[in-house]
Coordinates of C-alpha atoms in Angstrom, one line a residue:
M1 CA 0.0 0.0 0.0
R2 CA 2.8 2.4 0.9
R3 CA 4.4 1.8 -2.5
W4 CA 1.1 2.7 -4.3
L5 CA 0.8 5.9 -2.2
L6 CA 4.3 6.9 -3.2
L7 CA 3.7 6.2 -6.8
A8 CA 0.4 8.2 -6.7
A9 CA 2.3 11.2 -5.1
A10 CA 5.0 11.0 -7.8
A11 CA 2.3 10.9 -10.5
A12 CA 0.7 14.0 -9.0
R13 CA 4.0 15.9 -9.0
A14 CA 4.7 14.9 -12.6
V15 CA 1.3 16.1 -13.7
D16 CA 1.9 19.4 -12.0
A17 CA 5.3 19.7 -13.7
V18 CA 3.7 19.0 -17.1
D19 CA 0.8 21.4 -16.5
A20 CA 3.2 24.1 -15.3
F21 CA 4.5 24.7 -18.8
E22 CA 1.2 24.6 -20.7
R23 CA 1.3 27.4 -23.2
P24 CA -0.4 30.6 -22.0
P25 CA -3.4 31.9 -23.9
P26 CA -2.2 33.8 -27.0
D27 CA -4.3 36.9 -26.3
D28 CA -2.9 38.0 -23.0
P29 CA -0.5 35.6 -21.3
Y30 CA 0.2 37.9 -18.4
D31 CA -3.3 39.0 -17.5
E32 CA -3.9 38.1 -13.9
E33 CA -6.0 41.2 -13.4
E34 CA -9.4 42.4 -14.7
D35 CA -8.0 45.2 -16.8
D36 CA -6.5 44.7 -20.2
D37 CA -4.1 47.6 -20.2
D38 CA -1.1 45.6 -19.0
Y39 CA 1.1 46.5 -22.0
L40 CA 1.9 50.1 -22.3
D41 CA 4.1 51.4 -25.2
G42 CA 4.3 55.1 -24.3
R43 CA 1.9 56.3 -27.0
E44 CA -1.1 56.7 -24.8
R45 CA -1.8 59.5 -22.3
D46 CA -2.2 56.9 -19.5
D47 CA 1.3 55.5 -20.2
D48 CA 2.9 57.5 -17.5
P49 CA 4.7 56.0 -14.5
Y50 CA 2.7 58.2 -12.2
G51 CA 5.2 61.1 -12.4
V52 CA 8.0 59.3 -10.6
D53 CA 11.4 60.9 -11.0
C54 CA 13.5 58.2 -12.5
E55 CA 16.7 60.2 -12.7
G56 CA 17.0 58.6 -16.1
R57 CA 13.9 57.2 -17.7
A58 CA 11.0 54.8 -17.1
V59 CA 10.2 51.8 -19.1
Y60 CA 6.8 52.5 -20.7
N61 CA 5.2 49.1 -20.7
V62 CA 3.9 46.8 -18.0
L63 CA 6.8 47.8 -15.8
A64 CA 5.5 51.4 -15.8
K65 CA 2.6 50.3 -13.6
R66 CA 5.2 49.4 -11.0
N67 CA 7.1 52.7 -11.3
F68 CA 10.0 50.9 -12.9
C69 CA 13.0 53.1 -13.7
V70 CA 16.1 52.5 -15.7
V71 CA 19.4 53.7 -14.2
N72 CA 21.9 55.6 -16.4
S73 CA 24.4 53.0 -17.6
T74 CA 26.2 51.7 -20.6
W75 CA 23.6 48.9 -20.7
A76 CA 20.5 51.1 -20.3
D77 CA 19.7 51.2 -24.0
E78 CA 20.2 47.5 -24.3
F79 CA 17.8 46.8 -21.5
V80 CA 15.1 49.1 -22.8
R81 CA 15.4 47.7 -26.3
R82 CA 14.9 44.2 -25.0
V83 CA 11.9 44.9 -22.7
E84 CA 10.1 47.9 -24.1
G85 CA 6.7 46.9 -25.4
F86 CA 7.1 43.6 -23.4
T87 CA 5.0 41.6 -25.9
V88 CA 7.3 42.4 -28.8
G89 CA 10.6 42.6 -27.0
W90 CA 13.3 39.9 -26.9
E91 CA 11.9 36.4 -26.5
P92 CA 8.4 37.5 -25.5
Q93 CA 6.9 34.0 -25.7
T94 CA 9.7 32.6 -23.5
R95 CA 9.2 35.3 -20.9
A96 CA 5.4 34.8 -21.0
L97 CA 5.8 31.1 -20.5
I98 CA 8.1 31.5 -17.5
H99 CA 5.8 34.3 -16.2
A100 CA 2.7 32.0 -16.4
H101 CA 4.6 29.2 -14.6
L102 CA 5.6 31.5 -11.7
A103 CA 2.1 33.0 -11.6
R104 CA 0.7 29.5 -10.9
I105 CA 3.2 29.0 -8.0
V106 CA 2.2 32.3 -6.4
K107 CA -1.5 31.6 -6.9
E108 CA -1.1 28.3 -5.1
G109 CA 0.6 30.1 -2.2
N110 CA 4.0 28.6 -2.7
T111 CA 7.5 30.1 -3.1
T112 CA 10.5 29.2 -5.2
T113 CA 13.8 30.5 -6.5
T114 CA 14.6 31.0 -10.1
L115 CA 18.3 30.7 -11.2
E116 CA 19.0 32.4 -14.5
A117 CA 22.5 31.9 -15.9
G118 CA 23.5 34.1 -18.7
M119 CA 21.2 36.8 -17.5
H120 CA 22.8 39.4 -19.8
V121 CA 21.3 42.8 -18.8
G122 CA 18.5 41.3 -16.7
D123 CA 15.8 41.7 -19.4
H124 CA 14.1 38.5 -18.1
L125 CA 15.3 38.6 -14.5
L126 CA 14.3 42.1 -13.5
P127 CA 10.8 42.2 -15.0
L128 CA 10.0 38.8 -13.4
A129 CA 11.4 39.9 -10.1
A130 CA 9.2 43.0 -10.2
S131 CA 6.2 40.9 -11.1
F132 CA 6.7 38.4 -8.3
P133 CA 8.1 40.1 -5.1
S134 CA 7.3 37.1 -3.0
L135 CA 9.7 34.9 -5.1
S136 CA 13.5 34.8 -5.2
F137 CA 15.6 35.3 -8.3
V138 CA 19.4 34.6 -8.7
G139 CA 21.2 36.0 -11.7
V140 CA 24.6 34.8 -13.0
D141 CA 26.6 36.4 -15.7
P142 CA 30.3 36.3 -16.7
D143 CA 30.5 40.0 -17.5
S144 CA 31.1 42.2 -14.4
T145 CA 29.6 45.4 -16.0
K146 CA 26.3 43.7 -16.7
C147 CA 26.3 42.4 -13.1
E148 CA 26.8 45.9 -11.8
F149 CA 24.0 47.2 -14.0
V150 CA 21.5 44.5 -12.8
R151 CA 22.5 45.1 -9.1
D152 CA 22.0 48.9 -9.6
M153 CA 18.7 48.3 -11.3
A154 CA 17.6 46.0 -8.4
T155 CA 18.6 48.6 -5.8
R156 CA 17.0 51.5 -7.7
N157 CA 13.7 49.7 -8.0
N158 CA 13.8 48.1 -4.5
L159 CA 13.9 44.6 -5.8
T160 CA 15.1 42.9 -2.6
N161 CA 14.4 39.5 -4.0
V162 CA 17.3 39.7 -6.5
R163 CA 20.8 38.4 -6.0
V164 CA 23.6 38.6 -8.6
Y165 CA 26.7 36.6 -9.0
H166 CA 29.6 37.4 -11.3
N167 CA 30.5 33.9 -12.6
G168 CA 30.4 31.7 -15.6
L169 CA 29.1 28.1 -15.6
A170 CA 31.1 25.0 -16.3
A171 CA 31.2 21.3 -15.6
R172 CA 33.5 22.0 -12.6
D173 CA 34.8 24.9 -10.7
R174 CA 37.7 26.4 -12.5
A175 CA 39.3 29.5 -13.9
C176 CA 37.9 30.6 -17.3
A177 CA 37.7 33.5 -19.7
L178 CA 34.9 35.6 -21.2
D179 CA 35.2 35.9 -25.0
V180 CA 33.9 39.4 -26.0
S181 CA 34.8 39.2 -29.7
D182 CA 31.2 38.9 -30.8
A183 CA 29.8 42.2 -31.9
N184 CA 26.5 41.3 -30.2
P185 CA 27.0 41.6 -26.5
G186 CA 24.2 39.1 -26.0
G187 CA 26.4 36.5 -27.7
W188 CA 29.5 36.7 -25.5
S189 CA 30.6 33.3 -24.4
I190 CA 32.8 31.4 -22.0
D191 CA 36.1 29.9 -23.2
E192 CA 37.9 27.6 -20.9
R193 CA 41.2 27.6 -22.8
R194 CA 43.7 29.5 -20.7
R195 CA 45.5 31.1 -23.6
L196 CA 42.4 33.2 -24.4
M197 CA 42.3 34.9 -21.0
K198 CA 40.8 38.2 -22.1
K199 CA 38.6 38.7 -19.0
R200 CA 39.5 36.2 -16.3
L201 CA 36.9 35.0 -13.9
L202 CA 35.7 32.0 -11.9
C203 CA 33.5 29.4 -13.6
R204 CA 31.2 27.6 -11.1
T205 CA 29.0 24.6 -11.3
V206 CA 25.2 24.9 -10.9
D207 CA 25.5 22.4 -8.0
S208 CA 27.7 24.9 -6.1
F209 CA 24.8 27.4 -6.0
L210 CA 22.7 24.8 -4.0
E211 CA 24.6 25.9 -0.9
D212 CA 22.8 29.3 -1.2
I213 CA 19.5 28.1 -2.8
S214 CA 17.3 25.8 -0.8
D215 CA 14.2 25.9 -3.0
L216 CA 15.4 26.0 -6.6
G217 CA 12.4 25.5 -8.8
L218 CA 13.4 26.9 -12.2
L219 CA 16.7 26.8 -14.0
H220 CA 17.0 29.1 -17.0
L221 CA 20.2 28.7 -19.1
D222 CA 21.2 31.1 -21.8
V223 CA 24.9 30.4 -22.0
E224 CA 25.7 30.6 -25.7
G225 CA 26.4 26.9 -26.5
A226 CA 27.8 25.9 -23.1
E227 CA 24.5 24.4 -22.0
L228 CA 25.8 20.8 -21.9
R229 CA 28.8 21.8 -19.8
A230 CA 26.5 23.7 -17.5
L231 CA 24.2 20.7 -17.1
R232 CA 27.1 18.4 -16.4
G233 CA 27.8 20.6 -13.4
A234 CA 24.2 20.3 -12.4
R235 CA 23.9 16.6 -11.8
S236 CA 23.2 16.9 -8.0
T237 CA 20.7 19.7 -8.7
L238 CA 18.8 17.6 -11.2
R239 CA 18.7 14.7 -8.8
S240 CA 17.7 16.6 -5.6
A241 CA 16.0 19.9 -6.5
R242 CA 14.3 18.6 -9.7
P243 CA 13.9 22.1 -11.2
L244 CA 12.0 22.8 -14.4
L245 CA 14.5 23.6 -17.1
V246 CA 14.5 26.2 -19.9
F247 CA 17.6 26.5 -22.1
E248 CA 18.6 27.7 -25.6
N249 CA 19.4 25.1 -28.3
N250 CA 20.3 27.3 -31.3
H251 CA 24.0 27.3 -30.4
L252 CA 24.2 23.6 -29.8
S253 CA 25.9 21.3 -32.3
N254 CA 24.3 18.0 -33.2
D255 CA 26.6 16.1 -30.8
T256 CA 26.1 18.5 -27.9
Q257 CA 22.3 18.6 -28.4
Y258 CA 22.3 14.8 -28.4
G259 CA 24.5 14.8 -25.3
T260 CA 22.2 17.3 -23.6
A261 CA 19.1 15.1 -24.3
A262 CA 20.9 12.0 -23.1
L263 CA 22.0 13.6 -19.8
L264 CA 18.5 14.9 -19.0
E265 CA 16.8 11.7 -19.9
A266 CA 19.3 9.8 -17.7
H267 CA 18.2 12.0 -14.8
G268 CA 14.5 11.3 -15.5
Y269 CA 13.6 14.5 -17.5
V270 CA 11.3 14.7 -20.5
K271 CA 11.1 17.4 -23.1
Q272 CA 7.7 19.3 -22.8
D273 CA 7.9 22.2 -25.2
E274 CA 10.0 24.3 -27.5
V275 CA 9.5 28.0 -28.1
E276 CA 11.7 30.6 -29.6
H277 CA 14.7 28.2 -29.8
N278 CA 14.3 27.5 -26.1
E279 CA 13.6 24.0 -24.9
V280 CA 11.5 23.2 -21.8
W281 CA 12.3 20.0 -19.8
A282 CA 10.4 18.8 -16.8
P283 CA 10.9 15.9 -14.3
S284 CA 9.2 12.7 -15.6
L285 CA 6.9 10.4 -13.6
V286 CA 9.7 7.9 -12.7
Q287 CA 13.4 8.3 -13.0
S288 CA 14.2 5.4 -15.3
G289 CA 17.9 6.0 -15.4
R290 CA 17.8 5.0 -19.1
R291 CA 20.6 6.4 -21.1
L292 CA 20.5 7.1 -24.8
R293 CA 23.0 5.2 -26.8
R294 CA 25.0 6.9 -29.5
P295 CA 24.5 5.2 -32.9
R296 CA 27.3 2.8 -33.7
R297 CA 29.5 4.0 -36.5
S298 CA 31.0 1.4 -38.9
R299 CA 34.7 1.2 -38.9
P300 CA 36.8 1.0 -42.1
V301 CA 38.0 -2.5 -42.9
L302 CA 41.7 -2.7 -43.2
L303 CA 42.9 -5.1 -46.0

């Protein structure tokens, strides 16, 4: 009887994990209120952040309702470009999907921590933290100037639920470098080869953050092709915390994409969705421990 009760409880958790990432309705995925004026674009007379002195500027969208201000910084324009309009900004469907998942957690009276690695300028992290003050958010990025910007933004907007770490992610704790050669600052990546030490920093494993996060419920990876390495350093997290996963796949090669799927399936995860080159994986009903086998390649016959 005890075994059947445990299986029933596991089934209920698995159903909740699957339902958590159902696609939000296409008309207004964020609408938790009665009004439909959640998305302001600055063109209407009502699109005013209540006359708050931002000592810079306000973001005229859903954040304006929360008197959200942008601090003066090198990264201010990048942040505004990515969030202004909110439904047409960078990865709006991904943001809406995560928002809907967190909204369900709050509605059920629960709390959780979201870890976002490769947070860039906080264009996902900060709006979500402003929307859910009862939840905790941890941002990780290998660029120190972006980390300073996100910290300043959190302080300016009184987001006490945000913590920021200046680190990269890797399969093990080690020294690494930030490659800033890409013209797109959102495409900067980690290189673990010591001869390319342009901006030295410490790369950490996801598992190492579990010492500071007791209730990790969502892991969002945007690490420009290093997703497999990051997940190799998250094995304990996948086994114990069982977070929902959202990660980019457009920078993964065929081999690394196959390896990522194999690692997650071996830890009892199943792919639930894919939106805007982001994959969504959730814990399955039972951890089977089954590993995918790489197709056997024929060897040349030596005569």
